[in-house]
Amino acid sequence: MVELLENIAGNLRDAYKQIKPGTMLSASEIMTERQTNKELRNLSFYTSDGMIYYLDQETNAPWLAVTDEKHNLLLQNIDGAVEQLAKTGNYHPAHDEAWRVISSPTTNRFNLSKLQLTRYNEETSYFEFPTDSYLLNIEQYDLVERIYGFRNLKMLKDALINETKIKILNPEYIQKHAQNGPIARASWLCNFIANSDFYAIARFIHYHSHVRGVRVSESDEEVPDTLREGGQSILYPATKEQILTVAQPYISGRDWNDFESHIPEKAPALGDTLRVAYEGKFISPHSQPEFDQKIRALYQK
């Protein structure tokens, strides 16, 4: 029997618990599927790629280890990880487990000093590259291949995305926070409105978006009808028709068709709806608070 992939809406913890372990797609797998499934281009996703930052035991240089789902320690301890990320901004996996995963033959390791990162703020740097260029050093090439797959860059270029970026923790930040052992973050792949940027730094995992995987069947586990975020109200599904009805007074006629085309037909998540509106600059700044309130009300019936 063929198991169908679905877009499960919700925050990372609740959405991940609704899919079968081992079926959550990585960033490169989502990018590959976007070649033929254009609906996925309108959505952002948490991905199965594990992000572990550590200091080399010999040189003390900062490195990034990218794992598959099987070795993603944050997903393996999702409840504890969510609690730690909320309190400290980082997940600290058990020391022995972290080094075991870092050393796994399926894990890719990257020396951050060779990525020629651009500093963004005290916590974050980024590696930006043109989607039609292969003029990268070996470390950069390997990272792009691991996250996007070079075969998928032409798709971005054809979609008029000339540059994209991978956001990574600052080497100085890692030096400070990984002194007592490796630290982990979640991962996030943006939609095409946001240039399909990849976040190897995700810690706001309460954000409602999607994971893509095979849904747990009723025979496997009882799945809740609604998703509840810790300390917040229950979020209910909203239809594309409801979203467009609320949004129409706030969007100019010349932008309407463009905005409408970026709202998915099935299960538009709150986070993706707001991201399309704001990052696409469809909503004027003075209208954003009222628009935000009315869109959120659709999900909090």
Coordinates of C-alpha atoms in Angstrom, one line a residue:
M1 CA 0.0 0.0 0.0
V2 CA 1.4 3.4 -1.0
E3 CA 1.5 5.8 1.9
L4 CA 0.5 9.4 0.9
L5 CA 2.5 12.4 2.0
E6 CA 0.4 15.2 3.6
N7 CA 1.1 18.7 4.8
I8 CA 0.3 18.7 8.5
A9 CA -0.4 22.1 9.8
G10 CA 0.6 23.2 13.3
N11 CA 3.6 24.1 15.4
L12 CA 6.5 21.7 15.2
R13 CA 5.7 19.6 18.3
D14 CA 2.1 19.0 17.6
A15 CA 2.5 18.6 13.8
Y16 CA 5.4 16.2 14.2
K17 CA 3.4 14.0 16.6
Q18 CA 0.8 13.5 13.9
I19 CA 3.2 11.8 11.4
K20 CA 4.8 8.5 11.3
P21 CA 8.4 8.6 12.5
G22 CA 10.8 8.4 9.6
T23 CA 8.5 9.9 7.1
M24 CA 9.1 13.7 7.7
L25 CA 10.7 15.2 4.6
S26 CA 14.0 17.0 4.6
A27 CA 14.6 20.4 2.9
S28 CA 16.1 18.8 -0.2
E29 CA 13.2 16.3 -0.5
I30 CA 10.7 19.1 -0.3
M31 CA 12.7 21.1 -2.9
T32 CA 12.7 18.1 -5.2
E33 CA 8.9 17.6 -4.8
R34 CA 8.4 21.3 -5.5
Q35 CA 9.6 20.6 -9.0
T36 CA 6.3 18.9 -9.8
N37 CA 4.0 19.8 -6.9
K38 CA 3.8 23.6 -7.3
E39 CA 1.4 23.9 -4.3
L40 CA 4.3 23.3 -2.0
R41 CA 6.1 26.4 -3.3
N42 CA 3.4 28.5 -1.5
L43 CA 4.1 26.9 1.9
S44 CA 6.9 27.0 4.4
F45 CA 7.9 23.9 6.3
Y46 CA 9.7 22.6 9.4
T47 CA 12.1 20.1 8.0
S48 CA 13.6 16.8 9.3
D49 CA 17.2 18.1 9.1
G50 CA 18.8 18.2 12.5
M51 CA 21.1 21.2 13.3
I52 CA 23.8 20.6 15.9
Y53 CA 26.4 23.3 16.5
Y54 CA 29.6 22.3 18.3
L55 CA 33.2 23.2 18.9
D56 CA 35.8 20.9 17.4
Q57 CA 37.5 19.0 20.3
E58 CA 41.0 19.6 19.0
T59 CA 40.9 23.1 17.5
N60 CA 37.9 24.6 19.3
A61 CA 36.6 25.9 16.0
P62 CA 32.8 26.1 15.5
W63 CA 31.2 23.5 13.2
L64 CA 27.7 22.6 12.1
A65 CA 26.5 19.0 11.9
V66 CA 23.4 18.4 9.7
T67 CA 21.6 15.1 10.5
D68 CA 18.8 13.1 9.0
E69 CA 15.6 12.5 10.9
K70 CA 16.8 9.3 12.5
H71 CA 19.6 11.2 14.2
N72 CA 17.7 14.4 14.9
L73 CA 18.0 14.5 18.7
L74 CA 15.6 17.5 18.9
L75 CA 12.8 15.5 17.2
Q76 CA 13.6 12.5 19.3
N77 CA 13.0 14.5 22.5
I78 CA 10.5 17.0 21.1
D79 CA 8.7 17.8 24.4
G80 CA 11.9 18.4 26.3
A81 CA 13.4 20.3 23.4
V82 CA 10.5 22.7 23.1
E83 CA 10.7 23.4 26.9
Q84 CA 14.5 24.1 26.6
L85 CA 14.2 26.3 23.5
A86 CA 11.5 28.4 25.2
K87 CA 13.6 28.9 28.3
T88 CA 17.2 29.3 26.9
G89 CA 16.9 29.6 23.1
N90 CA 19.0 26.4 22.6
Y91 CA 18.4 22.7 23.0
H92 CA 21.2 20.9 24.9
P93 CA 21.2 17.2 24.0
A94 CA 22.9 14.7 26.2
H95 CA 26.6 15.0 25.7
D96 CA 27.3 11.3 24.7
E97 CA 24.3 11.2 22.3
A98 CA 25.3 14.5 20.6
W99 CA 28.8 13.3 19.8
R100 CA 27.5 9.9 18.7
V101 CA 25.2 11.7 16.2
I102 CA 27.9 14.1 15.1
S103 CA 30.1 11.2 14.3
S104 CA 27.5 9.2 12.4
P105 CA 28.4 8.4 8.8
T106 CA 25.0 9.8 7.7
T107 CA 25.7 13.2 9.3
N108 CA 27.3 16.0 7.2
R109 CA 29.7 18.3 9.0
F110 CA 30.6 21.9 8.0
N111 CA 33.5 24.1 9.1
L112 CA 31.8 27.5 9.6
S113 CA 35.1 29.4 9.0
K114 CA 35.1 28.1 5.4
L115 CA 31.5 29.2 4.5
Q116 CA 32.4 33.0 4.2
L117 CA 29.4 33.9 6.3
T118 CA 27.9 37.4 6.5
R119 CA 27.1 38.6 10.0
Y120 CA 23.5 39.6 10.6
N121 CA 23.3 40.2 14.3
E122 CA 24.8 38.9 17.6
E123 CA 23.1 35.5 17.1
T124 CA 22.8 35.0 13.4
S125 CA 24.9 35.0 10.2
Y126 CA 24.0 33.9 6.8
F127 CA 25.4 32.4 3.6
E128 CA 23.8 34.0 0.5
F129 CA 24.4 32.7 -3.0
P130 CA 23.0 33.3 -6.5
T131 CA 20.8 30.5 -7.9
D132 CA 22.6 30.5 -11.2
S133 CA 26.2 30.3 -9.9
Y134 CA 28.4 27.4 -9.2
L135 CA 31.4 29.5 -8.1
L136 CA 31.5 28.1 -4.6
N137 CA 34.2 26.6 -2.5
I138 CA 34.0 23.0 -1.5
E139 CA 32.5 23.7 1.9
Q140 CA 29.8 26.0 0.4
Y141 CA 29.0 23.6 -2.4
D142 CA 28.6 20.6 0.0
L143 CA 26.2 22.7 2.2
V144 CA 24.1 23.8 -0.8
E145 CA 23.9 20.3 -2.1
R146 CA 22.9 19.0 1.4
I147 CA 20.1 21.6 2.0
Y148 CA 18.7 22.3 -1.5
G149 CA 20.2 19.9 -4.0
F150 CA 21.9 21.6 -6.9
R151 CA 19.5 20.1 -9.3
N152 CA 16.8 22.3 -7.7
L153 CA 18.5 25.7 -8.1
K154 CA 17.3 26.1 -11.7
M155 CA 13.7 25.9 -10.4
L156 CA 14.4 28.9 -8.1
K157 CA 16.0 30.8 -11.0
D158 CA 13.1 30.0 -13.2
A159 CA 10.8 31.4 -10.5
L160 CA 12.7 34.7 -10.6
I161 CA 14.5 33.9 -7.3
N162 CA 18.0 35.1 -8.1
E163 CA 19.5 34.6 -4.7
T164 CA 18.7 32.6 -1.7
K165 CA 20.3 32.2 1.7
I166 CA 21.0 29.8 4.5
K167 CA 20.8 31.3 8.0
I168 CA 23.3 29.9 10.5
L169 CA 24.3 30.7 14.1
N170 CA 27.2 33.1 14.4
P171 CA 30.6 31.5 15.1
E172 CA 31.0 33.8 18.1
Y173 CA 27.6 32.8 19.4
I174 CA 28.6 29.1 19.2
Q175 CA 31.9 29.8 20.9
K176 CA 29.9 31.3 23.8
H177 CA 27.0 28.9 24.1
A178 CA 28.6 25.5 23.1
Q179 CA 31.5 25.6 25.6
N180 CA 29.9 22.9 27.7
G181 CA 28.7 20.8 24.9
P182 CA 26.9 20.8 21.5
I183 CA 23.6 22.8 21.1
A184 CA 20.8 22.1 18.7
R185 CA 18.2 24.0 16.8
A186 CA 15.3 23.1 14.5
S187 CA 15.2 23.8 10.8
W188 CA 12.9 25.7 8.5
L189 CA 12.4 26.0 4.7
C190 CA 10.7 29.2 3.5
N191 CA 8.2 29.4 0.7
F192 CA 9.0 31.1 -2.6
I193 CA 7.7 34.4 -1.4
A194 CA 10.6 34.4 1.0
N195 CA 13.0 33.2 -1.6
S196 CA 13.0 29.7 -0.2
D197 CA 15.5 30.7 2.4
F198 CA 16.6 28.0 4.8
Y199 CA 16.9 28.6 8.6
A200 CA 19.4 26.3 10.4
I201 CA 18.6 28.4 13.5
A202 CA 14.9 27.8 14.2
R203 CA 14.0 28.2 17.9
F204 CA 10.5 29.8 17.7
I205 CA 9.0 26.4 17.0
H206 CA 5.6 27.4 18.4
Y207 CA 5.1 29.1 15.0
H208 CA 2.2 27.5 13.1
S209 CA 3.3 26.2 9.7
H210 CA 3.6 22.7 8.3
V211 CA 5.6 19.4 8.4
R212 CA 5.3 17.1 5.4
G213 CA 5.1 13.3 6.1
V214 CA 2.8 10.4 6.3
R215 CA -0.1 11.0 8.8
V216 CA -0.4 8.5 11.7
S217 CA -3.6 6.4 11.0
E218 CA -6.3 6.0 13.7
S219 CA -5.1 2.4 14.2
D220 CA -1.6 3.7 15.0
E221 CA -2.5 6.5 17.4
E222 CA -5.4 8.7 18.2
V223 CA -4.8 12.1 16.5
P224 CA -6.3 15.2 18.2
D225 CA -8.9 17.1 16.1
T226 CA -7.3 20.4 17.0
L227 CA -3.9 21.7 17.8
R228 CA -3.2 23.5 21.1
E229 CA -0.1 25.5 21.6
G230 CA 1.1 25.6 25.2
G231 CA -0.5 28.5 27.1
Q232 CA -2.5 29.6 24.0
S233 CA -5.9 29.1 22.5
I234 CA -6.9 26.2 20.3
L235 CA -6.3 26.9 16.6
Y236 CA -8.9 25.6 14.1
P237 CA -8.5 25.3 10.3
A238 CA -9.5 28.2 8.1
T239 CA -10.4 27.8 4.4
K240 CA -8.9 29.8 1.5
E241 CA -12.4 31.3 0.9
Q242 CA -12.6 32.6 4.5
I243 CA -9.1 34.1 4.3
L244 CA -9.8 35.8 1.0
T245 CA -13.1 37.2 2.2
V246 CA -11.3 38.8 5.2
A247 CA -8.3 40.0 3.2
Q248 CA -10.1 41.6 0.3
P249 CA -10.7 45.0 1.8
Y250 CA -7.0 45.4 2.7
I251 CA -5.5 44.5 -0.7
S252 CA -5.4 46.7 -3.8
G253 CA -7.0 45.4 -7.0
R254 CA -3.7 45.2 -8.9
D255 CA -2.2 42.9 -6.2
W256 CA -5.3 40.7 -5.7
N257 CA -4.6 38.0 -8.2
D258 CA -1.0 37.7 -7.0
F259 CA -2.0 37.4 -3.3
E260 CA -4.8 34.9 -4.1
S261 CA -2.4 32.7 -6.1
H262 CA -0.1 32.4 -3.0
I263 CA -2.8 31.1 -0.6
P264 CA -2.9 27.3 -0.9
E265 CA -6.2 25.6 -1.6
K266 CA -5.8 23.1 1.2
A267 CA -5.1 23.8 4.9
P268 CA -3.7 27.3 4.7
A269 CA -1.8 27.7 8.0
L270 CA -2.0 30.9 10.1
G271 CA 1.8 31.4 9.9
D272 CA 1.9 31.0 6.1
T273 CA -1.1 33.3 5.5
L274 CA 0.5 36.1 7.5
R275 CA 3.9 35.5 5.9
V276 CA 2.4 35.8 2.4
A277 CA 0.6 39.0 3.3
Y278 CA 3.6 40.7 5.0
E279 CA 6.6 39.5 3.1
G280 CA 4.8 40.0 -0.2
K281 CA 4.1 43.5 0.9
F282 CA 0.4 43.2 0.1
I283 CA -0.8 44.9 3.3
S284 CA 0.1 48.5 4.0
P285 CA 1.9 49.1 7.3
H286 CA -1.0 51.1 8.9
S287 CA -3.4 48.3 8.1
Q288 CA -1.3 45.4 9.4
P289 CA -2.5 45.4 13.1
E290 CA -6.2 45.3 12.1
F291 CA -5.6 42.7 9.3
D292 CA -3.5 40.5 11.7
Q293 CA -6.3 40.6 14.3
K294 CA -9.0 39.6 11.8
I295 CA -7.0 36.8 10.2
R296 CA -6.1 35.4 13.6
A297 CA -9.7 35.4 14.6
L298 CA -10.5 32.9 11.8
Y299 CA -8.3 30.4 13.5
Q300 CA -9.6 31.1 17.0
K301 CA -13.3 30.4 16.6

